[in-house]
Short mmCIF file of N, CA and C in Angstrom, two decimals:
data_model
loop_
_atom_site.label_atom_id
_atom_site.label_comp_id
_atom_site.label_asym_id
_atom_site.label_seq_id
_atom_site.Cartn_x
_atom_site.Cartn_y
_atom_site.Cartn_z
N UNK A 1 109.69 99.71 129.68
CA UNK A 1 108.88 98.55 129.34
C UNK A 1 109.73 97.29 129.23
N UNK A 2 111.07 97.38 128.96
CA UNK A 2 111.89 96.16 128.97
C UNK A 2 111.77 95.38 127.65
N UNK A 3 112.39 94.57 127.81
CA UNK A 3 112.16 93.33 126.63
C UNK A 3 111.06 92.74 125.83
N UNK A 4 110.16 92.50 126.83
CA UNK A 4 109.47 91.47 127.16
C UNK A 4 108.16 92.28 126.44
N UNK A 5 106.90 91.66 125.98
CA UNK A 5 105.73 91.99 125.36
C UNK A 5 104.99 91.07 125.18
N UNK A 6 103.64 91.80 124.25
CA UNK A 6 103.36 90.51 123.75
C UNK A 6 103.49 89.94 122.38
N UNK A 7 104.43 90.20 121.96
CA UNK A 7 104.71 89.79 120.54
C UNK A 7 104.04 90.92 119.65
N UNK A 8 103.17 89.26 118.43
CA UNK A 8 102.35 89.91 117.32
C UNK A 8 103.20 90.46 116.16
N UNK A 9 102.55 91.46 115.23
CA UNK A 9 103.12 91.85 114.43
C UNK A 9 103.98 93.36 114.66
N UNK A 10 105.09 93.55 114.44
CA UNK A 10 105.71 94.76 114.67
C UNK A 10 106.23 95.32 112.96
N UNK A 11 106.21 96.84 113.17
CA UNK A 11 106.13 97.30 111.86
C UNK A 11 107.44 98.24 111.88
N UNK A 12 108.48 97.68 111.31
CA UNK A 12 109.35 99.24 111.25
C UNK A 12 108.86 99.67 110.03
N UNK A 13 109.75 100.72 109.82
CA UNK A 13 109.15 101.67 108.83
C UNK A 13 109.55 103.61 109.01
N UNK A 14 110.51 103.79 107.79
CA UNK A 14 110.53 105.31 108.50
C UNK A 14 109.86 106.12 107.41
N UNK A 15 109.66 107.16 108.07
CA UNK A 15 109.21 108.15 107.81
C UNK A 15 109.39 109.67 107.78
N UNK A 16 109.25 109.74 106.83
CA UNK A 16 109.61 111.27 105.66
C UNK A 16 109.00 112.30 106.15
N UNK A 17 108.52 113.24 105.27
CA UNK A 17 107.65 114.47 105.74
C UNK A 17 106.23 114.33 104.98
N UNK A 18 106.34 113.10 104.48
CA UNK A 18 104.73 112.63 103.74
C UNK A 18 104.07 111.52 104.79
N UNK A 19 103.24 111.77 105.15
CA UNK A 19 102.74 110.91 106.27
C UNK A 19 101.78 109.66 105.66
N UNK A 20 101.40 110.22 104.37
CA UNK A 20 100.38 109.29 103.66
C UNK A 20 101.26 107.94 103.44
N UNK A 21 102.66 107.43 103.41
CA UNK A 21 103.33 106.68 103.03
C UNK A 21 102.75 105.70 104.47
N UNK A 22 103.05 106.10 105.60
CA UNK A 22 102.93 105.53 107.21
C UNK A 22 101.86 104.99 107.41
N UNK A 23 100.79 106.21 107.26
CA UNK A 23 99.42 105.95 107.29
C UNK A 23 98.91 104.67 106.22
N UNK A 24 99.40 104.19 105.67
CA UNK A 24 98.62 103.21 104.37
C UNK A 24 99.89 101.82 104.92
N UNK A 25 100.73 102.45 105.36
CA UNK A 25 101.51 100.98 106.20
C UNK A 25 100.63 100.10 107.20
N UNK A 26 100.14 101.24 108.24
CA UNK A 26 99.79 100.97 109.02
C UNK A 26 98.19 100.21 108.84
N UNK A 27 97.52 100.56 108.32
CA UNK A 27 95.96 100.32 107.82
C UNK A 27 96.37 98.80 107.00
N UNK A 28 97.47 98.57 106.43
CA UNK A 28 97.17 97.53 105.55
C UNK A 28 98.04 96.68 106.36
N UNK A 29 98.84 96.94 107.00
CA UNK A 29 99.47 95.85 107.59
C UNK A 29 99.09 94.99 109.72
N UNK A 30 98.30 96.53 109.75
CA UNK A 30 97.65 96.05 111.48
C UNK A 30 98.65 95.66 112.34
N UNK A 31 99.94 96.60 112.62
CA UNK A 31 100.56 95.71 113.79
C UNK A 31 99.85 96.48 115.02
N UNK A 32 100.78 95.56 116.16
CA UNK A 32 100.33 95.54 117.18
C UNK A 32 101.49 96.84 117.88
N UNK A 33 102.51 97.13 117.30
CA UNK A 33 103.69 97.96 117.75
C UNK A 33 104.37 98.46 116.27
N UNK A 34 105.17 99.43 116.42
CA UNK A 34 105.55 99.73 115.52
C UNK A 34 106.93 100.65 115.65
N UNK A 35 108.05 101.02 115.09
CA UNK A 35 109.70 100.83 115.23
C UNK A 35 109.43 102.26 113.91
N UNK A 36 109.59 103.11 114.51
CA UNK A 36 109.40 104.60 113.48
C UNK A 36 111.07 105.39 112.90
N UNK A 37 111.51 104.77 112.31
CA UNK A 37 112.62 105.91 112.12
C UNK A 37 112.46 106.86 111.60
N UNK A 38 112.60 108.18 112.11
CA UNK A 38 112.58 109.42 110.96
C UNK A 38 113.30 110.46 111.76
N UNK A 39 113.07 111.74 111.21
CA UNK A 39 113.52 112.36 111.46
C UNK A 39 112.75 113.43 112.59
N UNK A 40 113.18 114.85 113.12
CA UNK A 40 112.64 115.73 113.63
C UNK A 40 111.78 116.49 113.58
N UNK A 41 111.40 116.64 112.20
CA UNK A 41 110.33 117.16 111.25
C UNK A 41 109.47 116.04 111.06
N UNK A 42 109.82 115.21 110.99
CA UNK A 42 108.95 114.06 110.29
C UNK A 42 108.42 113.47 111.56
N UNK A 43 108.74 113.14 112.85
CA UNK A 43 108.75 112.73 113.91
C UNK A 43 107.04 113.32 114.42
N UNK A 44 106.69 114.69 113.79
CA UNK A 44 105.12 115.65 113.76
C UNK A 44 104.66 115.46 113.55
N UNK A 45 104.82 115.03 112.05
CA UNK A 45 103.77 114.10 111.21
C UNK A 45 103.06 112.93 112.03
N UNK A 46 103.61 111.69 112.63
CA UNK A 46 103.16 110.69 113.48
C UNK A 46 102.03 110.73 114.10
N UNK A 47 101.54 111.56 115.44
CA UNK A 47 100.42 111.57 115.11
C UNK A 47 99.29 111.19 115.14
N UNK A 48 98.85 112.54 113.52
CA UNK A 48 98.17 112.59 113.50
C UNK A 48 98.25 111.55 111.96
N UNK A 49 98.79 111.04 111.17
CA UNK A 49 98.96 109.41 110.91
C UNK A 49 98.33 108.40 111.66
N UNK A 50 98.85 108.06 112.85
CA UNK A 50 98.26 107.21 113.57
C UNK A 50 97.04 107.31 114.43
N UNK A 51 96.36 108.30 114.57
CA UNK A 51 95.20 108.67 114.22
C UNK A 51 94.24 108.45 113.30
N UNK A 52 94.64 109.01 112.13
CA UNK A 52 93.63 108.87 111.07
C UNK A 52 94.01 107.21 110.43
N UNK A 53 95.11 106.33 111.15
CA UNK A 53 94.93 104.89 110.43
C UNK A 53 93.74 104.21 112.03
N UNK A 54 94.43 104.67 113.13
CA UNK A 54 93.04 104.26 114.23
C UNK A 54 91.78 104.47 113.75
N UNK A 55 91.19 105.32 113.15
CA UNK A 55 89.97 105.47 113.18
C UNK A 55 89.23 104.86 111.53
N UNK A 56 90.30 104.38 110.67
CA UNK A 56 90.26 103.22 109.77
C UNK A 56 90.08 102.37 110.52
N UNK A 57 91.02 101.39 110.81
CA UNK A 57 91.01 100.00 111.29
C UNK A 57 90.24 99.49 112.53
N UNK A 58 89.85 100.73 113.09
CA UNK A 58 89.28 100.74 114.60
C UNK A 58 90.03 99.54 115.49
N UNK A 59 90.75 99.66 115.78
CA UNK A 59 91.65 99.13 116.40
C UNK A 59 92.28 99.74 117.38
N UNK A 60 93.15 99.10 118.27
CA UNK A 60 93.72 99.72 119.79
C UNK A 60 94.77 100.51 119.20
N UNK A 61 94.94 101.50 119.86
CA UNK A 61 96.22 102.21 119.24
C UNK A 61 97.90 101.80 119.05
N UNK A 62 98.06 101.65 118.19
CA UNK A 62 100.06 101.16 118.01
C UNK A 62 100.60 102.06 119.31
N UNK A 63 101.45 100.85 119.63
CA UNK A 63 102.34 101.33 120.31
C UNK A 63 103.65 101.69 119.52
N UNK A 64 103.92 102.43 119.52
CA UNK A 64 105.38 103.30 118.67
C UNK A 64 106.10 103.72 119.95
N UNK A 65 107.45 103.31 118.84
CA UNK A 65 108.98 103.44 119.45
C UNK A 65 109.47 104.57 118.25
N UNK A 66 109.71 105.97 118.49
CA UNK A 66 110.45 106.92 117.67
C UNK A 66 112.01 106.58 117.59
N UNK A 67 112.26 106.47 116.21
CA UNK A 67 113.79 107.04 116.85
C UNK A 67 114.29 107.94 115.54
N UNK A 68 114.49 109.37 116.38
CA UNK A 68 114.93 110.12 115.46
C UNK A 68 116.18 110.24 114.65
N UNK A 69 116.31 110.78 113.60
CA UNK A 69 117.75 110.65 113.36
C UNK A 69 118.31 112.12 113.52
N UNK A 70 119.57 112.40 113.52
CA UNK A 70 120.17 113.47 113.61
C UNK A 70 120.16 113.88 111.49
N UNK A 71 120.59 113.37 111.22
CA UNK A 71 121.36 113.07 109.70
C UNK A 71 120.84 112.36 108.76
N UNK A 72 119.35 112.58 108.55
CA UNK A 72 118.15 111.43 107.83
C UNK A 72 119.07 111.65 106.29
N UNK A 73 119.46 112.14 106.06
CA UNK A 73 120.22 111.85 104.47
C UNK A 73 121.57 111.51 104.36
N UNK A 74 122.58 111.30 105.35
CA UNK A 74 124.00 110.64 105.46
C UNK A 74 124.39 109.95 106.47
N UNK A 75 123.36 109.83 107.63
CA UNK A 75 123.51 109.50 108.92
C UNK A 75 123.72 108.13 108.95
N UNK A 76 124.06 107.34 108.34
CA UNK A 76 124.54 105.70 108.34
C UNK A 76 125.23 105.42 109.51
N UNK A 77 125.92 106.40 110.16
CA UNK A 77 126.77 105.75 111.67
C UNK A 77 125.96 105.78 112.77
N UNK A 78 124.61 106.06 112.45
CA UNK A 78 123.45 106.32 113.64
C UNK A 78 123.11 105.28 113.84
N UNK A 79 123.48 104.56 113.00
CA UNK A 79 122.91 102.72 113.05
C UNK A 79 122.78 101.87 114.84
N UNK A 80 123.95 101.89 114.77
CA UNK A 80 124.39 101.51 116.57
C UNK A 80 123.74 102.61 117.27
N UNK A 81 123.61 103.64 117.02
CA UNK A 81 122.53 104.64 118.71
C UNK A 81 120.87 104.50 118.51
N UNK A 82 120.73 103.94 116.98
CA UNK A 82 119.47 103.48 116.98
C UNK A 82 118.71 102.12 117.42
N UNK A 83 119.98 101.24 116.85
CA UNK A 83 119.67 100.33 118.00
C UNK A 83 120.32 99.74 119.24
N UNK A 84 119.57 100.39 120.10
CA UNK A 84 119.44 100.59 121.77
C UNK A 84 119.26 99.58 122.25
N UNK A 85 119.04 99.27 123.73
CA UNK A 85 118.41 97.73 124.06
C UNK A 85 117.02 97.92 124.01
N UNK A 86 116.30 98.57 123.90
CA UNK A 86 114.58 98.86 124.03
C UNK A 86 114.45 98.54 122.50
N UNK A 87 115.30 99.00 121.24
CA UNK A 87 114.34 99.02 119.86
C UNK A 87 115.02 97.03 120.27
N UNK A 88 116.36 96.79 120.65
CA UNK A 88 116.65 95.48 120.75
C UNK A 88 115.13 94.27 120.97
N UNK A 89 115.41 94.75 122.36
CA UNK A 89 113.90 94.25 122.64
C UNK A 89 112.60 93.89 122.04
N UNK A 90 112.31 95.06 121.53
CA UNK A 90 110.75 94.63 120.66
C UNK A 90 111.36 94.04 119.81
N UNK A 91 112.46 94.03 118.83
CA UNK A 91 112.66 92.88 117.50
C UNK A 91 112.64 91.62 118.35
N UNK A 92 113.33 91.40 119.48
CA UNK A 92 113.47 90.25 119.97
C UNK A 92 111.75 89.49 120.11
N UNK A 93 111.29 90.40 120.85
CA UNK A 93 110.00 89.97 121.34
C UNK A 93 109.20 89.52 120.56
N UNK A 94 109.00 90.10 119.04
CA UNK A 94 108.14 89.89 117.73
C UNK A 94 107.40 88.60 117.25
N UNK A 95 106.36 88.52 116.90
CA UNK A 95 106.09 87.27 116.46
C UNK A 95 106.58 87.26 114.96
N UNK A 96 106.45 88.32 114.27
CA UNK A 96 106.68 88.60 112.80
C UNK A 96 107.08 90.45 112.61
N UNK A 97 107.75 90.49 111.58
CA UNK A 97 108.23 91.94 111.69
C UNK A 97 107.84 92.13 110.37
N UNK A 98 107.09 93.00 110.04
CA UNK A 98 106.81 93.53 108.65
C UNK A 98 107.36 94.89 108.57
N UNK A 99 108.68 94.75 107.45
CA UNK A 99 109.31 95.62 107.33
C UNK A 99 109.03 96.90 106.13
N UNK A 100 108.33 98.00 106.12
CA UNK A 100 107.88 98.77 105.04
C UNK A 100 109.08 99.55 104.46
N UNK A 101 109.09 99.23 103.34
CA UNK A 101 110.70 99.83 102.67
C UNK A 101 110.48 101.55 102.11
N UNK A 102 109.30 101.89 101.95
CA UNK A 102 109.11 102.86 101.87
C UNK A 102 108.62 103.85 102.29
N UNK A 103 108.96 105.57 101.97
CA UNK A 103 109.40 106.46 102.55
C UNK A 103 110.38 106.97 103.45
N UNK A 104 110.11 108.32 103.13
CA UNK A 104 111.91 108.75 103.93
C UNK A 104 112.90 109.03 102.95
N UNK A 105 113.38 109.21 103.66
CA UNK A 105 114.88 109.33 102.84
C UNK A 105 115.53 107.97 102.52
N UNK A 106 117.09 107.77 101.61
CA UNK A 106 117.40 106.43 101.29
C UNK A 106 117.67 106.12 102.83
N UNK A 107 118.36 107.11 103.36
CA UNK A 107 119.09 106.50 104.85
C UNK A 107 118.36 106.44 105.65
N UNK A 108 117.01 107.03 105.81
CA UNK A 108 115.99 106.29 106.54
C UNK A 108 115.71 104.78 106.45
N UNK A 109 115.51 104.49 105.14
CA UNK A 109 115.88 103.16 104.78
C UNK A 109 116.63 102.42 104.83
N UNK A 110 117.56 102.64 104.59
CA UNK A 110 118.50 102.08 104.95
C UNK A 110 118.81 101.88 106.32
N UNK A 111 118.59 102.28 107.01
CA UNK A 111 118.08 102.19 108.68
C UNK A 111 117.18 101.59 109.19
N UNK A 112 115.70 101.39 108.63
CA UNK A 112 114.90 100.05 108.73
C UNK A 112 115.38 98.78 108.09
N UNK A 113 116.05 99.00 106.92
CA UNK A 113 116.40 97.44 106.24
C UNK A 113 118.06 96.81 107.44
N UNK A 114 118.77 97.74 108.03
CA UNK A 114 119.81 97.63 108.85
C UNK A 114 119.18 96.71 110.40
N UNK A 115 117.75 97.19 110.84
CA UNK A 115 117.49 96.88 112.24
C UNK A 115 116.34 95.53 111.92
N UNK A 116 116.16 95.21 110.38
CA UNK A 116 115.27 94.13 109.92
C UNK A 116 115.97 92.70 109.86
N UNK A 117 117.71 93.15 109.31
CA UNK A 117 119.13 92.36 109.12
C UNK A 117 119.48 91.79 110.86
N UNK A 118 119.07 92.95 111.60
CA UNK A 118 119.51 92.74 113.03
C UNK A 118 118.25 91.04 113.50
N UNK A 119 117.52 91.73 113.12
CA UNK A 119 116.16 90.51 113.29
C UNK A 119 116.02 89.53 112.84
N UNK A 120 116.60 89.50 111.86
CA UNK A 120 117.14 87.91 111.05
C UNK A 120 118.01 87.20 111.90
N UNK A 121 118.64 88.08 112.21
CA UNK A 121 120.44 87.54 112.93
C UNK A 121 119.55 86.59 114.18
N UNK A 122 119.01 87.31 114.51
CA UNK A 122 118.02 86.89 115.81
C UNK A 122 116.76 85.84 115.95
N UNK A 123 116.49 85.59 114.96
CA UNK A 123 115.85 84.21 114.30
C UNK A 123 114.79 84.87 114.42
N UNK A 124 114.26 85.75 114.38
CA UNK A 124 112.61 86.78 114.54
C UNK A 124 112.54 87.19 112.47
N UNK A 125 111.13 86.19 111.91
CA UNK A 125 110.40 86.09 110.72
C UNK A 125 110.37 87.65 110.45
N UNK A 126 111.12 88.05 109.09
CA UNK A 126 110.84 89.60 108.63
C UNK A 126 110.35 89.37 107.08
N UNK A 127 109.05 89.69 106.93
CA UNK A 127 108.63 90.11 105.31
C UNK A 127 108.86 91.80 105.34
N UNK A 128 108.79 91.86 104.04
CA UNK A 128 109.03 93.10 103.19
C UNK A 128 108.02 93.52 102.64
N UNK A 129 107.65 94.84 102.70
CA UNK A 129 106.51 95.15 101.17
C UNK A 129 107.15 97.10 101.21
N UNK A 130 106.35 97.56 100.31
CA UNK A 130 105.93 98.82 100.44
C UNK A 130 104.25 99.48 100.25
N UNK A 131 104.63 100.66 100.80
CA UNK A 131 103.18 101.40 100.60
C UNK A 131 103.49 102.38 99.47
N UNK A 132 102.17 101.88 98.71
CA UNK A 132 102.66 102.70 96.82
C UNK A 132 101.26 103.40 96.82
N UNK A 133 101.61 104.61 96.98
CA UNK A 133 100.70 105.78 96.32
C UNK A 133 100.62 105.96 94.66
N UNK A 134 100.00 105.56 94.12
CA UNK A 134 99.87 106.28 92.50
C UNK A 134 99.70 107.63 92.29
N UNK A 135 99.20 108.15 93.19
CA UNK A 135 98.91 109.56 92.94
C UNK A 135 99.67 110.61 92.67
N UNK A 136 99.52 111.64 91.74
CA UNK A 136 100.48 112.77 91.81
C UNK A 136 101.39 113.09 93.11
N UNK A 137 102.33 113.26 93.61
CA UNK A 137 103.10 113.94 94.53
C UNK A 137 102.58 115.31 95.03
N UNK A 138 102.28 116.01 93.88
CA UNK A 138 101.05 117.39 94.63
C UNK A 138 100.00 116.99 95.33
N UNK A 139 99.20 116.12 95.00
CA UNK A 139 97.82 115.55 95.31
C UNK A 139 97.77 114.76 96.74
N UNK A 140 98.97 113.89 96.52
CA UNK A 140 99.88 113.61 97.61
C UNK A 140 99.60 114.46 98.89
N UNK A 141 100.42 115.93 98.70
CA UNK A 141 100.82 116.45 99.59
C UNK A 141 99.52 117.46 99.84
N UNK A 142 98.46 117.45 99.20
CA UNK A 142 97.35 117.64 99.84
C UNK A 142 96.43 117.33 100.22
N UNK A 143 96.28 115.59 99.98
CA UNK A 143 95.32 115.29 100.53
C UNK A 143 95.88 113.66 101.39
N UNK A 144 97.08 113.76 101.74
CA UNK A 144 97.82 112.45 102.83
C UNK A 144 96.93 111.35 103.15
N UNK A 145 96.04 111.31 103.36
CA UNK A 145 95.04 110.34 104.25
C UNK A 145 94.22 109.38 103.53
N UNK A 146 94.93 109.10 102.10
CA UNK A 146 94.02 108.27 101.38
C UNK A 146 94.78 106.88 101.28
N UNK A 147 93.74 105.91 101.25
CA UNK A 147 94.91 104.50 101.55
C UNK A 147 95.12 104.44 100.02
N UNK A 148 96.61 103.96 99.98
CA UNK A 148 97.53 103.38 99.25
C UNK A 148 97.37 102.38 99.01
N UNK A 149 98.19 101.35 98.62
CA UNK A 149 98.09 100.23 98.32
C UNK A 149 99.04 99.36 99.05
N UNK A 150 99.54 97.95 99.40
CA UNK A 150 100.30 97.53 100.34
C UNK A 150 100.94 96.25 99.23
N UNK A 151 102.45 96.56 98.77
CA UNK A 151 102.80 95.12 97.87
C UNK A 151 103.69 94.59 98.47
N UNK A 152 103.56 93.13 99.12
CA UNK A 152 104.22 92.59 99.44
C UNK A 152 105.24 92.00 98.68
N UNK A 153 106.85 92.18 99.29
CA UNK A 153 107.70 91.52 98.42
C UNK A 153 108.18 90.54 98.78
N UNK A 154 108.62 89.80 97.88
CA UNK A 154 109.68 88.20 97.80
C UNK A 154 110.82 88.65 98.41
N UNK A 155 111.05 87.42 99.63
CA UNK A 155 111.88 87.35 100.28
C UNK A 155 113.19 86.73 99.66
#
């Protein structure tokens, strides 16, 4: 696909083995593309996430860019093979990047807040929020598909 797009809003954001975190990103924030870090396990989850936020928002389906990690809990030197010239690209292309700080592991995170730093460098607008479940963590993990809440943070 190259560089080039049509902008809009792009969403990184990684993702864990709880999909309800993704799913309530996606519904409250509406991008047009979206920048997935996670892992191999977690990579399954996706989805059927983006599914059940399509048939919320009724909207065209996200285009997602995976990028897995080898090492979702120490993998910090994955930084440079994650960003490629293709994840390059869509930050470049962005009209706005809404960066979701949560879920995953820390170094998942730390891996979206790393390719958000890259986007700054690059003069491409990045807000922050997270997706906050209140719910038990059991309840959580059985019933994923309920929207969350979306708090945007100060830049």
């Amino acid at each position: 696909m190259g560089v080039s797009h049509d902008g809009g809003i792009l969403l990184i954001t990684p993702l864990g083995l709880s999909p309800g975190v993704i799913y309530s990103a996606l519904v409250h924030v509406k991008p047009a593309r979206a920048i997935v870090v996670t892992s191999k396990e977690g990579a399954m989850k996706l989805p059927m996430a983006l599914k059940k936020a399509q048939a919320i928002t009724k909207s065209a389906p996200v285009d997602c860019l995976v990028r897995e990690m080898e090492d979702p809990f120490t993998g910090y030197q994955e930084a440079s093979r994650i960003l490629d010239s293709k994840v390059r690209g869509w930050l470049q292309g962005a009209d706005t990047i809404v960066l979701n700080l949560s879920g995953g592991t820390t170094m998942l995170q730390y891996i979206v807040e790393y390719l958000a730093r890259v986007a700054e460098r690059l003069g491409v607008p990045v807000r922050r929020g997270i997706a906050l479940d209140r719910r038990l963590f059991a309840e959580q993990g059985r019933n994923p598909y309920v929207l969350g809440e979306w708090v945007e943070l100060l830049s």
